[in-house]
mmCIF file of C-alpha atoms in Angstrom:
data_model
loop_
_atom_site.group_PDB
_atom_site.id
_atom_site.type_symbol
_atom_site.label_atom_id
_atom_site.label_comp_id
_atom_site.label_asym_id
_atom_site.label_seq_id
_atom_site.Cartn_x
_atom_site.Cartn_y
_atom_site.Cartn_z
ATOM 1 C CA UNK A 1498 -42.887 -139.536 31.102
ATOM 2 C CA UNK A 1499 -39.300 -138.884 31.614
ATOM 3 C CA UNK A 1500 -38.846 -138.302 27.961
ATOM 4 C CA UNK A 1501 -41.604 -135.627 27.823
ATOM 5 C CA UNK A 1502 -39.906 -134.026 30.696
ATOM 6 C CA UNK A 1503 -36.531 -134.039 29.161
ATOM 7 C CA UNK A 1504 -37.914 -132.475 25.693
ATOM 8 C CA UNK A 1505 -39.764 -129.790 27.776
ATOM 9 C CA UNK A 1506 -36.530 -128.888 29.609
ATOM 10 C CA UNK A 1507 -34.695 -128.703 26.274
ATOM 11 C CA UNK A 1508 -37.318 -126.348 24.895
ATOM 12 C CA UNK A 1509 -37.151 -124.181 28.063
ATOM 13 C CA UNK A 1510 -33.262 -124.011 27.767
ATOM 14 C CA UNK A 1511 -33.587 -123.219 24.144
ATOM 15 C CA UNK A 1512 -36.199 -120.364 24.669
ATOM 16 C CA UNK A 1513 -33.974 -119.034 27.423
ATOM 17 C CA UNK A 1514 -30.890 -118.947 25.103
ATOM 18 C CA UNK A 1515 -32.849 -117.457 22.450
ATOM 19 C CA UNK A 1516 -34.159 -114.680 24.695
ATOM 20 C CA UNK A 1517 -30.629 -113.921 25.816
ATOM 21 C CA UNK A 1518 -29.482 -113.449 22.137
ATOM 22 C CA UNK A 1519 -32.455 -111.264 21.599
ATOM 23 C CA UNK A 1520 -31.638 -109.020 24.671
ATOM 24 C CA UNK A 1521 -27.989 -108.985 23.641
ATOM 25 C CA UNK A 1522 -28.952 -108.128 20.076
ATOM 26 C CA UNK A 1523 -31.349 -105.150 21.206
ATOM 27 C CA UNK A 1524 -28.616 -104.024 23.646
ATOM 28 C CA UNK A 1525 -26.098 -103.823 20.575
ATOM 29 C CA UNK A 1526 -28.702 -101.972 18.655
ATOM 30 C CA UNK A 1527 -29.388 -99.483 21.354
ATOM 31 C CA UNK A 1528 -25.726 -99.012 21.877
ATOM 32 C CA UNK A 1529 -25.033 -98.222 18.235
ATOM 33 C CA UNK A 1530 -27.881 -95.820 18.007
ATOM 34 C CA UNK A 1531 -26.798 -94.008 21.142
ATOM 35 C CA UNK A 1532 -23.293 -93.710 19.759
ATOM 36 C CA UNK A 1533 -24.355 -92.384 16.438
ATOM 37 C CA UNK A 1534 -26.565 -89.834 18.270
ATOM 38 C CA UNK A 1535 -23.726 -88.478 20.184
ATOM 39 C CA UNK A 1536 -21.412 -88.291 16.927
ATOM 40 C CA UNK A 1537 -24.290 -86.459 15.102
ATOM 41 C CA UNK A 1538 -24.512 -84.020 17.943
ATOM 42 C CA UNK A 1539 -20.767 -83.467 18.036
ATOM 43 C CA UNK A 1540 -20.678 -82.763 14.137
ATOM 44 C CA UNK A 1541 -23.455 -80.404 14.582
ATOM 45 C CA UNK A 1542 -21.959 -78.594 17.381
ATOM 46 C CA UNK A 1543 -18.814 -78.454 15.318
ATOM 47 C CA UNK A 1544 -20.480 -77.122 12.402
ATOM 48 C CA UNK A 1545 -22.286 -74.400 14.355
ATOM 49 C CA UNK A 1546 -19.102 -73.372 16.056
ATOM 50 C CA UNK A 1547 -17.255 -73.142 12.587
ATOM 51 C CA UNK A 1548 -20.103 -71.130 11.310
ATOM 52 C CA UNK A 1549 -19.887 -68.602 14.399
ATOM 53 C CA UNK A 1550 -16.133 -68.310 13.830
ATOM 54 C CA UNK A 1551 -16.740 -67.592 10.086
ATOM 55 C CA UNK A 1552 -19.429 -64.981 10.999
ATOM 56 C CA UNK A 1553 -17.067 -63.219 13.455
ATOM 57 C CA UNK A 1554 -14.221 -63.209 10.760
ATOM 58 C CA UNK A 1555 -16.595 -61.431 8.270
ATOM 59 C CA UNK A 1556 -15.801 -57.848 7.666
ATOM 60 C CA UNK A 1557 -17.728 -55.296 9.424
ATOM 61 C CA UNK A 1558 -18.953 -54.014 6.290
ATOM 62 C CA UNK A 1559 -21.700 -56.605 6.065
ATOM 63 C CA UNK A 1560 -22.807 -56.695 9.542
ATOM 64 C CA UNK A 1561 -22.148 -52.867 10.910
ATOM 65 C CA UNK A 1562 -25.303 -51.001 11.322
ATOM 66 C CA UNK A 1563 -25.814 -47.369 10.339
ATOM 67 C CA UNK A 1564 -24.701 -44.920 12.960
ATOM 68 C CA UNK A 1565 -26.908 -41.909 13.412
ATOM 69 C CA UNK A 1566 -24.974 -38.680 14.017
ATOM 70 C CA UNK A 1567 -26.701 -35.355 14.752
ATOM 71 C CA UNK A 1568 -24.928 -32.025 13.883
ATOM 72 C CA UNK A 1569 -26.387 -29.002 15.606
ATOM 73 C CA UNK A 1570 -25.248 -25.720 14.264
ATOM 74 C CA UNK A 1571 -25.481 -22.790 16.545
ATOM 75 C CA UNK A 1572 -22.569 -20.895 14.818
ATOM 76 C CA UNK A 1573 -22.347 -19.712 11.213
ATOM 77 C CA UNK A 1574 -19.190 -21.930 10.781
ATOM 78 C CA UNK A 1575 -21.529 -24.934 10.883
ATOM 79 C CA UNK A 1576 -22.662 -24.139 7.410
ATOM 80 C CA UNK A 1577 -18.981 -24.343 6.199
ATOM 81 C CA UNK A 1578 -18.853 -27.685 7.870
ATOM 82 C CA UNK A 1579 -21.967 -29.008 6.412
ATOM 83 C CA UNK A 1580 -21.885 -27.587 2.815
ATOM 84 C CA UNK A 1581 -18.157 -27.218 2.054
ATOM 85 C CA UNK A 1582 -16.565 -30.223 3.866
ATOM 86 C CA UNK A 1583 -19.286 -32.694 4.081
ATOM 87 C CA UNK A 1584 -20.962 -31.550 0.913
ATOM 88 C CA UNK A 1585 -24.264 -32.072 2.463
ATOM 89 C CA UNK A 1586 -27.715 -30.661 0.886
ATOM 90 C CA UNK A 1587 -29.424 -27.911 2.768
ATOM 91 C CA UNK A 1588 -33.134 -27.092 2.955
ATOM 92 C CA UNK A 1589 -34.709 -24.141 4.585
ATOM 93 C CA UNK A 1590 -38.282 -23.504 6.115
ATOM 94 C CA UNK A 1591 -39.990 -20.621 7.889
ATOM 95 C CA UNK A 1592 -37.860 -18.095 5.935
ATOM 96 C CA UNK A 1593 -34.589 -19.447 7.068
ATOM 97 C CA UNK A 1594 -35.628 -19.822 10.667
ATOM 98 C CA UNK A 1595 -34.642 -23.601 10.442
ATOM 99 C CA UNK A 1596 -32.181 -25.060 8.042
ATOM 100 C CA UNK A 1597 -31.689 -28.826 7.765
ATOM 101 C CA UNK A 1598 -30.295 -31.668 5.719
ATOM 102 C CA UNK A 1599 -29.581 -35.317 5.674
ATOM 103 C CA UNK A 1600 -26.443 -37.224 4.215
ATOM 104 C CA UNK A 1601 -25.033 -40.866 4.376
ATOM 105 C CA UNK A 1602 -21.274 -41.405 4.397
ATOM 106 C CA UNK A 1603 -20.216 -45.055 4.743
ATOM 107 C CA UNK A 1604 -21.932 -46.211 7.921
ATOM 108 C CA UNK A 1605 -22.751 -42.729 9.221
ATOM 109 C CA UNK A 1606 -26.241 -41.130 8.797
ATOM 110 C CA UNK A 1607 -25.716 -37.324 9.426
ATOM 111 C CA UNK A 1608 -28.696 -35.327 10.221
ATOM 112 C CA UNK A 1609 -27.807 -31.409 10.229
ATOM 113 C CA UNK A 1610 -29.914 -28.798 11.989
ATOM 114 C CA UNK A 1611 -29.087 -25.091 11.958
ATOM 115 C CA UNK A 1612 -30.758 -21.679 12.499
ATOM 116 C CA UNK A 1613 -32.533 -19.809 15.352
ATOM 117 C CA UNK A 1614 -35.533 -22.048 15.225
ATOM 118 C CA UNK A 1615 -33.576 -24.859 16.750
ATOM 119 C CA UNK A 1616 -33.262 -24.672 20.419
ATOM 120 C CA UNK A 1617 -32.962 -26.983 23.412
ATOM 121 C CA UNK A 1618 -36.703 -27.954 23.338
ATOM 122 C CA UNK A 1619 -37.054 -28.359 19.501
ATOM 123 C CA UNK A 1620 -33.879 -30.673 18.983
ATOM 124 C CA UNK A 1621 -34.253 -34.605 19.243
ATOM 125 C CA UNK A 1622 -34.036 -35.751 22.832
ATOM 126 C CA UNK A 1623 -33.040 -39.262 21.981
ATOM 127 C CA UNK A 1624 -29.637 -38.299 20.263
ATOM 128 C CA UNK A 1625 -26.712 -40.594 20.961
ATOM 129 C CA UNK A 1626 -23.979 -39.166 18.931
ATOM 130 C CA UNK A 1627 -23.635 -35.436 18.550
ATOM 131 C CA UNK A 1628 -21.403 -32.892 16.769
ATOM 132 C CA UNK A 1629 -22.222 -29.572 18.446
ATOM 133 C CA UNK A 1630 -21.105 -26.315 16.652
ATOM 134 C CA UNK A 1631 -20.860 -23.401 18.956
ATOM 135 C CA UNK A 1632 -19.654 -19.585 19.058
ATOM 136 C CA UNK A 1633 -17.294 -18.828 21.816
ATOM 137 C CA UNK A 1634 -15.483 -15.792 20.221
ATOM 138 C CA UNK A 1635 -16.893 -13.346 22.795
ATOM 139 C CA UNK A 1636 -18.198 -13.106 26.310
ATOM 140 C CA UNK A 1637 -21.932 -12.981 25.211
ATOM 141 C CA UNK A 1638 -21.496 -15.880 22.892
ATOM 142 C CA UNK A 1639 -19.662 -17.870 25.535
ATOM 143 C CA UNK A 1640 -22.622 -17.377 27.831
ATOM 144 C CA UNK A 1641 -24.947 -18.799 25.031
ATOM 145 C CA UNK A 1642 -22.619 -21.588 24.271
ATOM 146 C CA UNK A 1643 -22.644 -22.636 27.912
ATOM 147 C CA UNK A 1644 -26.252 -22.852 28.091
ATOM 148 C CA UNK A 1645 -26.045 -25.578 25.402
ATOM 149 C CA UNK A 1646 -23.300 -27.287 27.135
ATOM 150 C CA UNK A 1647 -24.994 -27.514 30.433
ATOM 151 C CA UNK A 1648 -28.328 -28.833 28.531
ATOM 152 C CA UNK A 1649 -26.339 -31.911 27.299
ATOM 153 C CA UNK A 1650 -26.617 -33.476 30.781
ATOM 154 C CA UNK A 1651 -30.252 -33.774 30.187
ATOM 155 C CA UNK A 1652 -29.894 -35.910 27.206
ATOM 156 C CA UNK A 1653 -30.046 -39.341 28.765
ATOM 157 C CA UNK A 1654 -29.146 -41.351 25.702
ATOM 158 C CA UNK A 1655 -26.189 -39.289 24.848
ATOM 159 C CA UNK A 1656 -22.983 -41.434 24.324
ATOM 160 C CA UNK A 1657 -20.374 -39.308 22.360
ATOM 161 C CA UNK A 1658 -20.026 -35.593 21.840
ATOM 162 C CA UNK A 1659 -17.758 -33.734 19.528
ATOM 163 C CA UNK A 1660 -17.620 -29.913 19.892
ATOM 164 C CA UNK A 1661 -16.581 -27.551 17.132
ATOM 165 C CA UNK A 1662 -15.976 -24.202 18.622
ATOM 166 C CA UNK A 1663 -15.326 -20.686 17.098
ATOM 167 C CA UNK A 1664 -12.783 -19.700 19.780
ATOM 168 C CA UNK A 1665 -11.345 -16.529 20.958
ATOM 169 C CA UNK A 1666 -8.826 -14.706 18.852
ATOM 170 C CA UNK A 1667 -7.233 -13.783 22.286
ATOM 171 C CA UNK A 1668 -6.767 -17.500 23.131
ATOM 172 C CA UNK A 1669 -9.261 -17.193 25.956
ATOM 173 C CA UNK A 1670 -10.808 -20.512 25.689
ATOM 174 C CA UNK A 1671 -10.131 -22.123 29.114
ATOM 175 C CA UNK A 1672 -13.873 -21.849 30.051
ATOM 176 C CA UNK A 1673 -14.385 -24.968 28.047
ATOM 177 C CA UNK A 1674 -12.314 -27.142 30.179
ATOM 178 C CA UNK A 1675 -15.107 -28.066 32.842
ATOM 179 C CA UNK A 1676 -17.173 -29.411 29.996
ATOM 180 C CA UNK A 1677 -14.611 -31.920 28.748
ATOM 181 C CA UNK A 1678 -15.017 -35.507 29.821
ATOM 182 C CA UNK A 1679 -11.651 -35.498 31.297
ATOM 183 C CA UNK A 1680 -12.710 -32.744 33.721
ATOM 184 C CA UNK A 1681 -16.202 -34.548 34.488
ATOM 185 C CA UNK A 1682 -18.104 -33.036 31.550
ATOM 186 C CA UNK A 1683 -19.885 -34.385 28.635
ATOM 187 C CA UNK A 1684 -17.576 -33.266 25.615
ATOM 188 C CA UNK A 1685 -15.286 -35.989 24.480
ATOM 189 C CA UNK A 1686 -13.307 -34.079 21.953
ATOM 190 C CA UNK A 1687 -13.168 -30.370 20.825
ATOM 191 C CA UNK A 1688 -11.974 -28.762 17.681
ATOM 192 C CA UNK A 1689 -11.100 -24.948 18.037
ATOM 193 C CA UNK A 1690 -10.923 -22.219 15.523
ATOM 194 C CA UNK A 1691 -7.798 -20.045 16.023
ATOM 195 C CA UNK A 1692 -4.631 -21.097 17.652
ATOM 196 C CA UNK A 1693 -4.707 -21.749 21.413
ATOM 197 C CA UNK A 1694 -2.311 -23.502 24.055
ATOM 198 C CA UNK A 1695 -5.041 -26.085 24.472
ATOM 199 C CA UNK A 1696 -4.293 -27.849 21.294
ATOM 200 C CA UNK A 1697 -2.752 -31.229 22.047
ATOM 201 C CA UNK A 1698 -4.135 -33.377 19.105
ATOM 202 C CA UNK A 1699 -5.600 -35.784 21.658
ATOM 203 C CA UNK A 1700 -8.532 -34.067 23.199
ATOM 204 C CA UNK A 1701 -8.237 -30.661 21.499
ATOM 205 C CA UNK A 1702 -7.534 -30.229 17.797
ATOM 206 C CA UNK A 1703 -7.495 -27.065 15.587
ATOM 207 C CA UNK A 1704 -10.278 -26.331 13.105
ATOM 208 C CA UNK A 1705 -10.305 -24.039 10.058
ATOM 209 C CA UNK A 1706 -12.342 -20.919 9.957
ATOM 210 C CA UNK A 1707 -13.381 -21.623 6.584
ATOM 211 C CA UNK A 1708 -15.365 -19.047 4.410
ATOM 212 C CA UNK A 1709 -18.302 -17.067 5.059
ATOM 213 C CA UNK A 1710 -20.772 -19.365 3.461
ATOM 214 C CA UNK A 1711 -23.740 -17.726 4.818
ATOM 215 C CA UNK A 1712 -22.952 -14.645 2.625
ATOM 216 C CA UNK A 1713 -23.256 -16.772 -0.459
ATOM 217 C CA UNK A 1714 -19.450 -17.449 -1.217
ATOM 218 C CA UNK A 1715 -19.234 -20.395 -3.494
ATOM 219 C CA UNK A 1716 -17.483 -23.769 -2.924
ATOM 220 C CA UNK A 1717 -15.061 -24.002 -5.797
ATOM 221 C CA UNK A 1718 -14.613 -27.529 -7.062
ATOM 222 C CA UNK A 1719 -11.197 -28.816 -7.738
ATOM 223 C CA UNK A 1720 -11.731 -29.085 -11.466
ATOM 224 C CA UNK A 1721 -12.485 -25.388 -11.426
ATOM 225 C CA UNK A 1722 -9.014 -24.344 -9.957
ATOM 226 C CA UNK A 1723 -5.802 -24.302 -11.782
ATOM 227 C CA UNK A 1724 -3.302 -25.689 -9.249
ATOM 228 C CA UNK A 1725 -0.343 -25.527 -11.460
ATOM 229 C CA UNK A 1726 -0.249 -21.955 -12.948
ATOM 230 C CA UNK A 1727 1.859 -19.235 -11.257
ATOM 231 C CA UNK A 1728 0.082 -16.670 -9.093
ATOM 232 C CA UNK A 1729 1.050 -13.048 -8.834
ATOM 233 C CA UNK A 1730 0.492 -13.151 -4.999
ATOM 234 C CA UNK A 1731 1.305 -15.652 -2.375
ATOM 235 C CA UNK A 1732 -1.812 -14.808 -0.340
ATOM 236 C CA UNK A 1733 -4.471 -12.165 0.249
ATOM 237 C CA UNK A 1734 -6.414 -10.639 2.984
ATOM 238 C CA UNK A 1735 -9.823 -9.295 1.977
ATOM 239 C CA UNK A 1736 -11.898 -8.346 4.910
ATOM 240 C CA UNK A 1737 -13.035 -5.980 7.799
ATOM 241 C CA UNK A 1738 -10.303 -4.789 10.006
ATOM 242 C CA UNK A 1739 -11.550 -4.119 13.552
ATOM 243 C CA UNK A 1740 -9.803 -1.899 16.094
ATOM 244 C CA UNK A 1741 -7.552 -3.814 18.361
ATOM 245 C CA UNK A 1742 -8.202 -7.161 16.759
ATOM 246 C CA UNK A 1743 -5.811 -9.861 15.395
ATOM 247 C CA UNK A 1744 -6.854 -8.736 11.989
ATOM 248 C CA UNK A 1745 -5.482 -5.256 12.596
ATOM 249 C CA UNK A 1746 -2.230 -6.766 14.058
ATOM 250 C CA UNK A 1747 -1.837 -8.972 10.756
ATOM 251 C CA UNK A 1748 -2.374 -6.032 8.403
ATOM 252 C CA UNK A 1749 0.145 -4.030 10.380
ATOM 253 C CA UNK A 1750 2.617 -6.816 10.415
ATOM 254 C CA UNK A 1751 2.448 -7.320 6.611
ATOM 255 C CA UNK A 1752 2.666 -3.506 5.942
ATOM 256 C CA UNK A 1753 5.518 -3.144 8.396
ATOM 257 C CA UNK A 1754 7.492 -6.107 6.556
ATOM 258 C CA UNK A 1755 6.557 -4.444 3.318
ATOM 259 C CA UNK A 1756 5.113 -7.433 1.767
ATOM 260 C CA UNK A 1757 2.291 -5.854 0.104
ATOM 261 C CA UNK A 1758 3.814 -6.826 -3.287
ATOM 262 C CA UNK A 1759 3.482 -10.404 -2.313
ATOM 263 C CA UNK A 1760 0.274 -10.434 -0.308
ATOM 264 C CA UNK A 1761 -2.926 -8.743 -1.631
ATOM 265 C CA UNK A 1762 -4.485 -6.318 0.890
ATOM 266 C CA UNK A 1763 -8.107 -5.240 0.495
ATOM 267 C CA UNK A 1764 -9.404 -3.709 3.819
ATOM 268 C CA UNK A 1765 -12.425 -2.039 4.995
ATOM 269 C CA UNK A 1766 -13.303 -0.524 8.338
ATOM 270 C CA UNK A 1767 -17.070 -1.541 8.661
ATOM 271 C CA UNK A 1768 -18.881 -4.744 8.066
ATOM 272 C CA UNK A 1769 -21.973 -4.936 5.870
ATOM 273 C CA UNK A 1770 -24.595 -7.227 7.284
ATOM 274 C CA UNK A 1771 -26.099 -7.839 3.885
ATOM 275 C CA UNK A 1772 -23.184 -8.346 1.514
ATOM 276 C CA UNK A 1773 -23.765 -6.868 -1.911
ATOM 277 C CA UNK A 1774 -23.376 -8.788 -5.075
ATOM 278 C CA UNK A 1775 -20.921 -6.194 -6.296
ATOM 279 C CA UNK A 1776 -18.612 -6.606 -3.159
ATOM 280 C CA UNK A 1777 -18.942 -10.404 -3.477
ATOM 281 C CA UNK A 1778 -17.862 -10.215 -7.123
ATOM 282 C CA UNK A 1779 -15.051 -8.068 -6.001
ATOM 283 C CA UNK A 1780 -13.899 -10.397 -3.377
ATOM 284 C CA UNK A 1781 -13.880 -13.464 -5.752
ATOM 285 C CA UNK A 1782 -11.717 -11.578 -8.260
ATOM 286 C CA UNK A 1783 -9.353 -10.605 -5.704
ATOM 287 C CA UNK A 1784 -9.221 -14.126 -4.423
ATOM 288 C CA UNK A 1785 -8.453 -15.518 -7.846
ATOM 289 C CA UNK A 1786 -5.259 -13.603 -7.974
ATOM 290 C CA UNK A 1787 -3.774 -15.680 -5.219
ATOM 291 C CA UNK A 1788 -5.681 -18.943 -5.465
ATOM 292 C CA UNK A 1789 -5.953 -19.392 -9.157
ATOM 293 C CA UNK A 1790 -4.344 -18.495 -12.467
ATOM 294 C CA UNK A 1791 -3.398 -14.787 -12.515
ATOM 295 C CA UNK A 1792 -2.911 -12.519 -15.361
#
């Protein structure tokens, strides 16, 4: 009987020790699996972080979205901007009442609108980036320009505004100041035609008058102009001379200095609304004497 009890105790002890070994083995297995899981997650997080860093370091060329820019032309100089500077295409409908065109340059998608048919209620209301071309040359034009500038506050999605303004020849452009962002307005930057004390190359910049594109004057390509040949004239003035205007002062100054042998002057007293082909050809021939090869 005692021997049986002894063997039984030995078996119990053996089973107990075996169970301890099993528990210890399972504990080691679970611990190994846990540590492997932690290491795997750490490596995964590290790889994801590295991928994010690489993504941030990629050039904007691959990630930048197209930026839509509206150009609204309510002055004739907008055609010079669109066709001569940006080289954009132009289409007309309703007998020229509306002119429009689209152009993509790098990451910018330009949409041009010009003509009497485009008014405050017919332009896009969701515009974010806007180039607004206005005429501020005379009091009546200033009044029309201000109507557009006041209307900008109604465009809730508007983010940036660039103004291209045909300014006053008498430098009377201070009326624009209240519409600048620095004064609480909506215009971020302005480009002004004609010289003015406002030019600071920070908020106000100077803009070229350009050519009367709406009269059909062509846009000469670089390949069609001989830049090396000598010209018989240093410059030219071909245009209408209005009384008490800066043009009249310019012509008188040239004549007083006796520079007519250096500067070609072709004047007229009255503007012709519908330019004739004869005068257009005449202008081009005169212009070539100072901007291209002369005889």
